[in-house]
XYZ file of C-alpha atoms in Angstrom:
744
model
C -7.065 48.717 38.525
C -7.137 52.150 36.846
C -4.275 54.357 35.865
C -4.114 57.308 38.161
C -3.638 60.717 36.577
C -2.706 62.349 39.900
C 1.065 62.460 40.617
C 1.906 60.412 43.683
C 3.032 62.136 46.830
C 5.799 60.655 48.910
C 4.548 61.935 52.269
C 0.871 60.887 52.543
C 0.281 57.324 53.745
C -1.684 55.031 51.480
C -3.524 51.947 52.570
C -2.152 48.614 51.443
C -3.686 47.486 48.163
C -3.789 43.998 46.650
C -4.868 43.219 43.067
C -7.206 40.276 42.778
C -7.583 39.326 39.112
C -10.946 37.987 38.112
C -10.777 34.339 37.137
C -11.935 33.451 33.652
C -15.326 31.788 33.494
C -14.847 28.596 31.587
C -17.504 27.691 29.082
C -18.899 24.204 29.056
C -17.871 21.809 26.363
C -21.316 22.020 24.723
C -21.195 25.826 24.474
C -19.540 27.828 21.728
C -18.032 31.165 22.729
C -18.487 33.168 19.535
C -17.253 36.343 21.204
C -13.865 34.782 21.936
C -13.624 33.562 18.345
C -14.429 37.015 16.976
C -11.924 38.595 19.324
C -9.300 36.103 18.171
C -9.989 36.953 14.529
C -9.721 40.658 15.324
C -6.439 40.133 17.121
C -4.951 38.106 14.296
C -6.507 40.099 11.480
C -3.153 41.229 10.115
C -1.830 37.683 10.076
C -5.064 36.371 8.554
C -5.065 39.019 5.846
C -1.390 38.362 5.075
C -1.994 34.626 4.693
C -5.085 35.256 2.566
C -3.201 37.655 0.311
C -0.308 35.216 -0.144
C -2.591 32.258 -0.840
C -4.817 34.287 -3.161
C -1.779 35.552 -5.045
C -0.652 31.973 -5.622
C -4.202 30.838 -6.444
C -4.760 33.775 -8.800
C -1.533 32.947 -10.620
C -2.618 29.332 -11.032
C -6.220 30.191 -11.951
C -5.160 32.818 -14.461
C -3.133 30.132 -16.213
C -6.138 27.819 -16.533
C -7.489 27.417 -20.024
C -11.004 26.258 -20.959
C -11.339 22.538 -21.549
C -13.868 20.977 -23.936
C -15.327 17.536 -23.460
C -16.678 15.350 -26.280
C -18.292 11.981 -25.740
C -19.557 9.079 -27.821
C -21.750 6.152 -26.758
C -21.687 2.743 -28.402
C -22.598 -0.928 -27.972
C -20.339 -3.786 -29.100
C -22.167 -6.954 -30.231
C -21.047 -10.431 -31.134
C -21.333 -10.762 -34.965
C -24.677 -12.285 -35.901
C -23.046 -14.578 -38.463
C -21.212 -16.412 -35.690
C -24.548 -17.489 -34.209
C -25.852 -18.984 -37.476
C -23.295 -21.808 -37.694
C -24.619 -25.336 -37.158
C -21.297 -26.845 -36.153
C -19.641 -26.486 -32.785
C -16.539 -24.935 -34.301
C -18.288 -21.619 -34.680
C -17.318 -18.720 -32.418
C -20.487 -18.468 -30.333
C -19.049 -17.038 -27.088
C -20.598 -13.631 -26.192
C -18.329 -10.571 -26.062
C -17.337 -9.252 -22.625
C -17.917 -5.493 -22.377
C -15.184 -5.153 -19.759
C -12.642 -6.844 -22.021
C -13.659 -4.683 -24.952
C -13.263 -1.594 -22.741
C -9.704 -2.663 -21.993
C -9.094 -3.137 -25.716
C -10.245 0.440 -26.315
C -7.566 1.523 -23.815
C -4.800 -0.581 -25.349
C -1.393 0.897 -26.038
C -1.439 0.139 -29.771
C -4.712 2.039 -30.289
C -3.367 4.954 -28.224
C -0.225 5.158 -30.360
C -2.231 5.107 -33.594
C -4.607 7.830 -32.354
C -1.652 10.000 -31.319
C 0.051 9.572 -34.668
C -3.081 9.932 -36.796
C -4.261 13.097 -35.037
C -0.698 14.425 -34.521
C -1.090 15.059 -30.828
C 2.650 15.634 -30.592
C 2.076 18.976 -32.338
C -0.292 20.174 -29.599
C 1.406 21.895 -26.624
C -1.338 20.531 -24.397
C -0.060 16.983 -24.890
C 3.593 17.438 -25.884
C 5.883 18.403 -22.963
C 8.541 19.481 -25.450
C 6.263 22.319 -26.634
C 5.211 23.447 -23.162
C 6.818 26.330 -21.330
C 8.382 25.417 -17.999
C 6.416 27.067 -15.178
C 8.152 28.638 -12.174
C 6.780 25.873 -9.974
C 8.323 23.246 -12.250
C 11.611 25.134 -12.227
C 11.624 25.191 -8.431
C 10.678 21.519 -8.337
C 13.472 20.577 -10.730
C 15.931 22.677 -8.731
C 14.957 20.911 -5.501
C 15.150 17.553 -7.248
C 18.631 18.488 -8.472
C 19.750 19.081 -4.898
C 18.561 15.630 -3.876
C 19.408 13.706 -7.045
C 22.801 14.308 -8.643
C 21.675 12.944 -12.007
C 20.389 15.545 -14.417
C 16.817 14.994 -15.599
C 16.572 14.062 -19.237
C 14.930 16.606 -21.500
C 11.803 15.498 -23.384
C 12.499 14.350 -26.948
C 10.392 16.190 -29.471
C 9.650 13.181 -31.689
C 9.189 10.720 -28.823
C 5.722 9.446 -28.126
C 6.401 8.313 -24.554
C 5.770 11.718 -22.852
C 2.484 12.066 -24.752
C 1.040 8.709 -23.663
C 0.347 9.746 -20.013
C -1.217 13.028 -21.176
C -3.425 11.134 -23.609
C -4.635 8.636 -20.996
C -5.253 11.479 -18.542
C -7.558 13.207 -21.032
C -9.253 9.975 -22.191
C -11.975 8.215 -20.243
C -13.640 4.929 -21.245
C -16.272 3.454 -18.963
C -19.433 1.361 -18.924
C -22.790 2.930 -18.293
C -23.915 1.114 -15.143
C -24.403 -2.646 -15.509
C -25.391 -2.446 -19.161
C -23.312 -3.043 -22.266
C -23.231 0.621 -23.319
C -19.641 1.927 -23.453
C -18.931 5.651 -23.271
C -15.766 7.233 -24.638
C -14.955 10.764 -23.497
C -11.998 13.018 -24.232
C -10.965 16.396 -22.827
C -8.996 18.890 -24.871
C -8.579 22.623 -25.162
C -9.584 22.474 -28.823
C -13.255 21.430 -29.333
C -12.629 19.819 -32.720
C -9.782 17.737 -31.305
C -11.983 16.667 -28.384
C -14.571 15.322 -30.876
C -12.035 13.784 -33.251
C -10.335 11.540 -30.714
C -13.394 9.361 -29.731
C -14.508 8.950 -33.345
C -11.037 8.085 -34.541
C -10.566 5.719 -31.623
C -13.707 3.788 -32.611
C -12.556 3.327 -36.216
C -9.084 2.261 -35.107
C -10.666 -0.156 -32.626
C -12.601 -1.890 -35.427
C -9.462 -2.166 -37.544
C -7.423 -3.421 -34.618
C -10.159 -5.916 -33.707
C -10.255 -7.253 -37.264
C -6.484 -7.400 -37.562
C -6.244 -9.032 -34.168
C -8.770 -11.687 -35.149
C -7.037 -12.261 -38.486
C -3.700 -12.595 -36.735
C -5.124 -15.019 -34.206
C -6.773 -17.108 -36.941
C -3.596 -17.136 -39.036
C -1.513 -18.152 -36.064
C -4.022 -20.854 -35.136
C -4.182 -22.091 -38.724
C -0.411 -22.228 -38.953
C -0.281 -24.123 -35.720
C -2.997 -26.566 -36.737
C -1.337 -27.206 -40.122
C 1.825 -28.154 -38.290
C -0.232 -30.422 -36.085
C -1.906 -31.972 -39.135
C 1.468 -32.695 -40.727
C 2.697 -34.261 -37.517
C -0.519 -36.244 -37.123
C -0.399 -37.495 -40.697
C 3.096 -38.796 -40.039
C 1.943 -40.528 -36.863
C -1.107 -42.063 -38.620
C 1.001 -43.335 -41.531
C 3.561 -44.778 -39.133
C 0.799 -46.578 -37.209
C -0.684 -48.101 -40.388
C 2.733 -49.175 -41.681
C 3.533 -50.800 -38.330
C 0.276 -52.810 -38.441
C 0.837 -53.969 -42.039
C 4.457 -54.878 -41.412
C 3.554 -56.871 -38.346
C 0.860 -58.765 -40.169
C 3.261 -59.675 -42.958
C 6.103 -60.554 -40.624
C 4.065 -62.729 -38.279
C 1.970 -64.260 -41.110
C -1.137 -63.539 -39.173
C -4.242 -65.097 -40.720
C -6.930 -62.617 -40.630
C -9.847 -64.694 -42.137
C -12.221 -66.781 -40.007
C -12.001 -70.009 -42.128
C -8.326 -70.475 -41.314
C -9.063 -70.029 -37.630
C -11.882 -72.630 -37.869
C -9.538 -75.106 -39.576
C -6.986 -74.651 -36.779
C -9.644 -75.340 -34.171
C -11.011 -78.341 -36.081
C -7.529 -79.880 -36.428
C -6.938 -79.481 -32.677
C -10.298 -81.164 -31.952
C -9.566 -84.100 -34.276
C -6.136 -84.656 -32.735
C -7.764 -84.610 -29.328
C -10.358 -87.187 -30.313
C -7.705 -89.354 -31.887
C -5.592 -89.231 -28.802
C -8.601 -90.197 -26.710
C -9.216 -93.285 -28.827
C -5.553 -94.256 -28.603
C -5.738 -93.975 -24.843
C -8.781 -96.255 -24.778
C -7.083 -98.842 -27.023
C -3.964 -98.733 -24.914
C -5.994 -99.209 -21.757
C -7.774 -102.270 -23.253
C -4.477 -103.748 -24.437
C -2.864 -103.256 -21.037
C -5.866 -104.856 -19.360
C -5.753 -107.872 -21.717
C -2.020 -108.327 -21.234
C -2.385 -108.074 -17.492
C -5.197 -110.642 -17.458
C -3.378 -113.093 -19.716
C -0.138 -112.778 -17.775
C -1.791 -113.160 -14.390
C -3.468 -116.610 -15.025
C -2.162 -120.092 -15.778
C -5.291 -121.202 -17.659
C -5.825 -118.725 -20.511
C -9.074 -120.430 -21.418
C -10.689 -119.172 -18.296
C -9.604 -115.619 -18.999
C -10.458 -115.682 -22.668
C -14.065 -116.407 -21.820
C -14.563 -112.846 -20.622
C -12.489 -111.095 -23.301
C -12.940 -110.137 -26.929
C -10.571 -112.437 -28.782
C -9.896 -113.295 -32.427
C -12.169 -115.824 -34.178
C -9.435 -118.489 -34.484
C -8.761 -118.465 -30.787
C -12.481 -118.380 -30.114
C -12.941 -121.447 -32.356
C -10.147 -123.242 -30.580
C -11.701 -122.281 -27.250
C -15.117 -123.577 -28.410
C -13.523 -126.795 -29.628
C -11.740 -127.229 -26.277
C -14.968 -126.637 -24.440
C -16.772 -129.176 -26.625
C -14.039 -131.766 -26.003
C -14.293 -131.159 -22.252
C -18.045 -131.707 -22.471
C -17.495 -134.905 -24.436
C -15.008 -136.077 -21.768
C -17.547 -135.445 -19.079
C -20.145 -137.514 -20.930
C -17.667 -140.295 -21.536
C -16.673 -140.362 -17.888
C -20.224 -140.664 -16.968
C -20.345 -143.802 -19.126
C -16.824 -145.134 -19.130
C -14.014 -145.190 -16.760
C -10.777 -143.295 -16.813
C -8.985 -146.075 -18.552
C -11.327 -146.369 -21.400
C -9.754 -145.855 -24.756
C -12.237 -143.187 -25.778
C -11.657 -141.349 -22.546
C -7.879 -141.530 -23.013
C -8.222 -140.341 -26.614
C -10.487 -137.553 -25.618
C -8.100 -136.495 -22.877
C -5.254 -136.571 -25.412
C -7.293 -134.388 -27.726
C -8.098 -132.033 -24.865
C -4.392 -131.768 -23.972
C -3.523 -131.065 -27.558
C -6.278 -128.501 -27.800
C -5.076 -126.934 -24.613
C -1.545 -126.833 -25.961
C -2.700 -125.326 -29.206
C -4.811 -122.729 -27.343
C -1.881 -121.791 -25.152
C 0.287 -121.364 -28.187
C -2.423 -119.313 -29.890
C -2.896 -117.285 -26.730
C 0.839 -116.635 -26.537
C 0.833 -115.466 -30.096
C -2.210 -113.289 -29.375
C -0.439 -111.837 -26.352
C 2.572 -111.007 -28.478
C 0.369 -109.354 -31.023
C -1.354 -107.307 -28.325
C 2.028 -106.252 -26.974
C 3.089 -105.238 -30.462
C -0.167 -103.343 -30.864
C 0.426 -101.575 -27.520
C 3.876 -100.519 -28.666
C 2.368 -99.210 -31.879
C -0.277 -97.335 -29.912
C 2.416 -95.786 -27.699
C 4.298 -94.594 -30.737
C 1.140 -93.255 -32.303
C 0.202 -91.479 -29.042
C 3.584 -89.755 -28.993
C 3.075 -88.617 -32.563
C -0.458 -87.371 -31.860
C 0.676 -85.593 -28.684
C 3.448 -83.839 -30.597
C 1.031 -82.827 -33.322
C -1.487 -81.568 -30.722
C 1.201 -79.558 -28.892
C 2.286 -78.034 -32.193
C -1.313 -77.195 -33.039
C -1.866 -75.575 -29.648
C 1.359 -73.589 -29.948
C 0.413 -72.441 -33.410
C -3.024 -71.466 -32.117
C -1.505 -69.530 -29.210
C 0.917 -67.718 -31.473
C -1.877 -66.888 -33.820
C -3.996 -65.506 -30.949
C -1.154 -63.313 -29.649
C -0.450 -62.101 -33.129
C -4.105 -61.331 -33.632
C -4.187 -59.362 -30.347
C -1.073 -57.342 -31.221
C -2.380 -56.782 -34.716
C -5.704 -55.583 -33.289
C -3.829 -53.186 -30.958
C -1.783 -51.785 -33.821
C -4.904 -51.382 -35.908
C -6.664 -49.568 -33.060
C -3.695 -47.202 -32.715
C -3.810 -46.569 -36.433
C -7.531 -45.874 -36.224
C -6.970 -43.507 -33.257
C -4.307 -41.544 -35.065
C -6.558 -41.347 -38.113
C -9.437 -40.084 -35.947
C -7.166 -37.354 -34.446
C -6.118 -36.425 -37.975
C -9.758 -36.147 -39.026
C -10.517 -33.875 -36.034
C -7.571 -31.610 -36.813
C -8.694 -31.364 -40.398
C -12.194 -30.504 -39.179
C -10.737 -27.760 -36.930
C -8.774 -26.401 -39.868
C -11.955 -26.129 -41.885
C -13.609 -24.418 -38.883
C -10.795 -21.865 -38.672
C -11.089 -21.202 -42.371
C -14.775 -20.512 -41.804
C -14.043 -18.214 -38.847
C -11.542 -16.227 -40.882
C -14.402 -15.105 -43.078
C -16.411 -13.774 -40.098
C -16.074 -10.179 -38.709
C -14.367 -9.646 -35.315
C -17.137 -7.608 -33.705
C -20.177 -5.583 -34.625
C -20.267 -2.031 -33.285
C -23.412 0.059 -32.903
C -22.673 3.752 -32.354
C -25.565 5.217 -30.391
C -24.251 8.790 -30.464
C -20.995 9.822 -32.159
C -18.838 12.499 -30.580
C -19.908 15.987 -31.676
C -17.925 19.219 -31.458
C -18.748 20.751 -28.029
C -20.113 24.277 -28.071
C -19.135 25.281 -24.527
C -16.247 24.377 -22.246
C -16.748 22.059 -19.312
C -16.108 22.715 -15.648
C -16.480 25.874 -13.615
C -15.457 29.372 -14.564
C -12.513 31.279 -13.155
C -14.784 33.268 -10.868
C -15.949 30.053 -9.240
C -12.379 28.926 -8.666
C -11.448 32.373 -7.325
C -14.337 32.254 -4.878
C -13.376 28.718 -3.870
C -9.753 29.768 -3.457
C -10.859 32.740 -1.362
C -12.960 30.543 0.900
C -10.152 28.028 1.207
C -7.647 30.813 1.939
C -9.912 32.268 4.603
C -10.322 28.830 6.176
C -6.585 28.178 6.137
C -5.798 31.633 7.501
C -8.364 31.384 10.314
C -7.153 27.869 11.148
C -3.566 29.104 11.225
C -4.647 31.964 13.511
C -6.357 29.536 15.878
C -3.279 27.295 15.879
C -0.963 30.221 16.591
C -3.289 31.378 19.349
C -3.383 27.896 20.876
C 0.412 27.660 20.801
C 0.784 31.142 22.284
C 1.955 30.715 25.904
C 3.007 34.298 26.510
C 1.752 36.557 29.323
C -0.791 39.177 28.302
C -2.784 39.754 31.484
C -2.598 39.361 35.216
C -5.495 36.914 34.916
C -2.966 34.454 33.491
C -0.864 34.767 36.653
C -3.770 34.332 39.052
C -2.436 30.975 40.196
C 0.970 32.385 41.164
C 1.177 33.138 44.868
C 2.701 36.182 46.613
C 2.788 38.499 43.629
C 1.557 42.084 43.480
C 0.320 43.323 40.070
C 2.077 46.673 39.539
C 0.172 47.624 36.398
C 0.485 47.809 32.649
C 3.032 49.883 30.757
C 2.119 50.752 27.145
C 4.677 50.326 24.439
C 6.796 53.161 23.124
C 7.834 53.622 19.581
C 11.308 52.379 18.800
C 12.617 55.883 18.152
C 11.255 57.040 21.533
C 13.024 54.168 23.296
C 16.314 54.987 21.606
C 16.094 58.772 22.198
C 16.648 59.579 25.920
C 15.249 63.075 25.444
C 11.824 61.557 24.919
C 11.956 60.239 28.478
C 13.074 63.522 29.984
C 9.864 65.501 29.838
C 8.803 65.305 26.190
C 5.993 62.767 26.675
C 5.241 63.165 30.336
C 1.602 63.837 29.677
C 1.223 60.646 27.629
C -0.022 57.221 28.548
C 3.489 55.937 29.200
C 4.078 58.522 31.954
C 0.734 57.708 33.504
C 1.600 54.021 33.508
C 4.990 54.690 35.176
C 3.250 56.747 37.844
C 0.754 53.919 38.333
C 3.618 51.430 38.793
C 5.218 53.712 41.366
C 1.884 54.069 43.152
C 1.501 50.276 43.236
C 4.991 49.906 44.722
C 4.092 52.527 47.328
C 0.801 50.827 48.217
C 2.411 47.390 48.470
C 5.059 48.869 50.804
C 2.599 50.050 53.450
C 1.827 53.378 51.812
C 5.426 54.607 51.658
C 7.918 54.521 48.848
C 10.496 51.750 49.295
C 14.034 52.931 49.854
C 15.461 50.252 47.567
C 13.933 48.852 44.383
C 15.391 46.098 42.177
C 14.014 46.137 38.638
C 14.613 42.862 36.783
C 13.038 40.471 34.255
C 13.141 36.840 33.249
C 15.022 37.366 29.978
C 16.809 40.220 28.327
C 14.985 42.511 25.935
C 11.814 42.780 28.020
C 12.177 46.508 28.875
C 13.433 46.360 32.463
C 16.072 49.062 31.840
C 13.458 51.340 30.275
C 11.149 50.866 33.261
C 13.964 51.412 35.793
C 15.112 54.615 34.089
C 11.526 55.832 33.689
C 10.901 55.264 37.411
C 14.042 57.259 38.227
C 13.011 60.065 35.884
C 9.508 60.157 37.401
C 10.887 60.358 40.951
C 13.364 63.072 39.971
C 10.619 65.045 38.236
C 8.623 64.986 41.492
C 11.613 66.299 43.466
C 12.464 62.979 45.128
C 16.202 62.235 45.337
C 16.989 59.049 43.423
C 20.097 56.982 42.749
C 19.951 54.784 39.632
C 22.435 51.905 39.768
C 23.258 49.765 36.715
C 23.188 46.311 38.320
C 23.846 44.415 35.092
C 27.573 44.028 35.686
C 28.265 42.367 32.315
C 25.917 44.029 29.815
C 24.985 47.334 31.470
C 24.776 50.453 29.233
C 23.586 53.155 31.607
C 26.537 55.413 30.729
C 25.555 55.425 27.044
C 21.956 56.235 27.984
C 23.025 59.332 29.866
C 25.632 60.022 27.181
C 28.455 60.182 29.673
C 32.036 59.172 29.157
C 32.529 57.594 32.543
C 35.324 55.068 32.981
C 34.539 53.710 36.451
C 31.408 52.146 37.803
C 29.923 49.481 40.032
C 32.369 46.784 38.947
C 35.347 48.892 40.040
C 33.712 49.706 43.385
C 32.822 46.108 44.184
C 36.348 45.035 43.287
C 37.886 47.747 45.519
C 39.482 49.654 42.620
C 37.378 52.822 43.118
C 35.718 54.704 45.928
C 32.027 55.404 46.268
C 32.374 59.082 45.359
C 34.328 58.128 42.222
C 31.469 56.109 40.728
C 28.440 58.299 41.517
C 27.641 60.794 38.791
C 24.956 63.515 38.634
C 22.773 64.172 35.646
C 21.193 67.590 34.956
C 17.754 66.008 35.273
C 18.433 65.533 38.998
C 19.257 61.828 38.795
C 22.361 60.404 40.383
C 23.499 57.234 38.629
C 26.194 54.602 38.876
C 27.184 52.871 35.623
C 28.243 49.228 35.375
C 31.870 50.000 34.673
C 34.376 47.529 33.274
C 32.577 44.232 32.530
C 35.890 42.349 32.636
C 35.987 42.755 36.446
C 32.698 40.927 36.928
C 34.235 37.683 38.187
C 36.101 39.459 41.071
C 33.243 41.517 42.510
C 31.828 41.167 46.025
C 28.136 41.902 45.903
C 27.946 42.225 49.674
C 29.629 45.630 49.289
C 26.510 46.856 47.480
C 24.975 47.269 50.954
C 27.315 50.263 51.445
C 25.693 51.979 48.479
C 22.235 51.349 49.957
C 23.336 52.660 53.356
C 24.916 55.773 51.831
C 21.786 56.519 49.780
C 19.577 56.065 52.860
C 21.684 58.555 54.763
C 21.201 61.081 51.938
C 17.460 60.375 51.666
C 17.767 58.867 48.170
C 15.744 56.029 46.742
C 18.009 53.426 45.155
C 16.832 51.770 41.938
C 18.917 48.817 40.756
C 18.649 48.076 37.040
C 19.579 44.454 37.552
C 20.440 41.706 35.111
C 17.741 39.185 33.997
C 17.070 36.550 36.637
C 17.522 33.621 34.274
C 20.770 35.066 32.861
C 22.692 35.991 36.012
C 22.728 35.005 39.684
C 23.716 38.551 40.731
C 20.058 39.603 40.760
C 19.229 37.257 43.668
C 22.010 38.855 45.731
C 20.655 42.346 45.000
C 17.061 41.368 45.839
C 18.302 40.297 49.270
C 19.388 43.942 49.871
C 16.295 45.624 48.387
C 12.965 46.315 50.025
C 10.960 45.744 46.865
C 11.504 43.773 43.679
C 9.823 44.732 40.440
C 9.725 42.061 37.737
C 9.095 43.400 34.243
C 7.245 41.031 31.897
C 7.012 41.806 28.197
C 3.465 41.675 26.883
C 2.956 38.922 24.330
C 6.569 37.670 24.510
C 7.489 36.361 27.945
C 6.124 32.869 28.525
C 4.212 31.974 31.668
C 6.712 29.206 32.361
C 9.605 31.695 32.334
C 7.673 34.016 34.674
C 6.926 31.170 37.084
C 10.565 30.069 37.170
C 11.762 33.661 37.587
C 9.381 34.268 40.505
C 10.404 30.968 42.067
C 14.058 32.010 41.969
C 13.314 35.409 43.485
C 11.132 33.946 46.234
C 13.971 31.622 47.120
C 16.278 34.608 47.549
C 13.854 36.598 49.652
C 10.495 35.385 50.931
C 8.516 38.560 50.155
C 5.845 39.722 47.781
C 7.108 40.545 44.312
C 5.657 43.273 42.146
C 5.050 42.421 38.519
C 4.582 44.956 35.723
C 3.569 44.014 32.198
C 5.520 46.125 29.736
C 5.173 46.945 26.046
C 1.377 46.614 26.093
C -0.437 47.439 22.878
C -3.661 49.054 24.130
C -5.621 48.380 20.960
C -4.646 44.681 20.821
C -5.015 44.247 24.572
C -8.604 45.460 24.360
C -9.359 42.621 21.959
C -8.757 39.942 24.601
C -11.396 38.626 26.929
C -9.453 39.367 30.124
C -10.872 41.228 33.070
C -8.419 44.081 32.469
C -8.992 44.306 28.699
C -10.924 47.591 29.056
C -8.206 49.143 31.224
C -6.770 51.340 28.499
C -10.006 52.238 26.726
C -10.930 55.327 28.746
C -7.319 56.443 29.081
C -6.802 55.992 25.355
C -9.834 58.137 24.584
C -8.713 60.891 26.957
C -5.218 60.798 25.494
C -6.520 61.149 21.927
C -8.803 64.042 22.993
C -5.826 65.697 24.665
C -3.695 65.318 21.514
C -6.452 66.850 19.398
C -6.751 69.817 21.751
C -2.984 70.317 21.683
C -2.972 70.236 17.877
C -5.785 72.798 17.730
C -4.011 75.310 20.010
C -1.605 76.746 17.358
C -4.464 77.228 14.882
C -6.331 79.392 17.402
């Protein structure tokens, strides 16, 4: 649609016109629309430049405060002392040094404190917070922290080393070169000599600390082992004394001859007892045999008997043989036979008596053997008991002696360890080979300020462009009719360029002062659109409204009335915003009655209609306190009266989303014009506003986009972006010609 420069005529009939916005052609996901990105950057150039300037100001402040930093570095290798590998005993310290552990020793707190004190880092503002000036950022940070934390932060103590420790560790770096044993020590400082002094001083302090640490460890170990030796000597002496005392108390024989004599005595007693048992068995057998028979002579033949009894037994046997020979010769009564038998009887009697005496002697011998056996058994039991006691004593004595030997062995080992510690105390802690000592750096490290400024500029540009894209993505306001293409039954009424704030506040600017400008052309175009959408004739009743307040509906309504009056068309401008209307102040009238009074029945129609010298009849809103008692159906009388006088009624209604009165007025009007503010009104608000108005009256609704910035609008990729280009050029050419007229 183009803005017509020809004033519209009320009489000719115009064909019905409908605006079909061209739909945006969506790019595929694999395509990059560079034109849209450039347009976006052009649109948001002011915002982008503002963000860049703010960020660069902050970055320049920070970068200007940067001071050059110098870096010094030393490289070294820590070896195990060679002397520790030459020892032949196992007590030598032959374990290899761990480079990682030595690196941690270089970073120890004690070495850090000595370096700080020796080099007086507390006198350098770089490391001492007490000497540093508090930056504005730190002041703001402390102020914010004070709001959150009620406790006041403690001020840094000048002589305290605690605040310097973190600064020192931040500037110091100790690391291993790859997987090797080379250790690098680097330090950053603003003074080049200080940067070189710290690594070199750290190395010397490390050697001293290593030596002192080893000496302290050896002294502590030696003290501990001496205590152990004293304790072990006591235990060894106690074990020896216990063994000696036991040997004396138990009278333990320790030589082998005494033990042999004890064994020999036991064996002899055993043999003796065996012989006694044999003799006793023989005596018992003899006694049993003699007691079991009546004729001892028969028994004595098979036994070992004394010689006297044996002689008597031989004599008896000889007499019996003589008797047998005599009987063979003589009879029983022969004198020789009788004498022989008498001799045999006497011999038998004598043998019996001798046998009885022998039996008594054997019994006496058996009793003696029994007594002797008891004595031998007692002696053997005593010998065995003595032998058993001696064996137990020997075992206990051997155990005590082994314990004494064990304690003595432990004492010998402790003494050997003490000698080993004494040998280790003479060895160095570590051998250090400095490959390259730290030298005074000739040039600062890092990038220059120009590099940081360029980096800050690039980062600021990136942040600003990103912020512009985010703002653009979050922007849901209406800027073109293409964005309302999906809304049904709407008629695009055109674009209205923005006026300067002083022009909007000064009514004289609307009454003929800028009628040749773009704003007047846009108002005429809106009126033409309303005429075309109404079948080619101007509508008798027009309701001008908006979704929210502050979108320029009153300005558009008054401009439409002024345009109609300028073309000689009778017009009645009614302030339909019954609560917030200010039409009387616009026309600078001091009217007391208005639409509220008429709708409440407190004033007549002629009392509320006022005439302005520009040819516009208007009705103000009146007393806003009467709003709750009005009857909007009486507004039809105003429409009927204006129709009878041939006037076009323009209602400057309240916003749709702020008052329900607008829907009542749209039911009386032929056409409704919704004013949308360019770049402010959201599409959601427009959709809801149109939905409310369509509910009130099922008719097409005209929509005008107000407060359009032609230059910014041309930067968008809408189908109507070039709408103002030609008109803007013609307007500038016209202004130049007007300015040149007085000079001619």
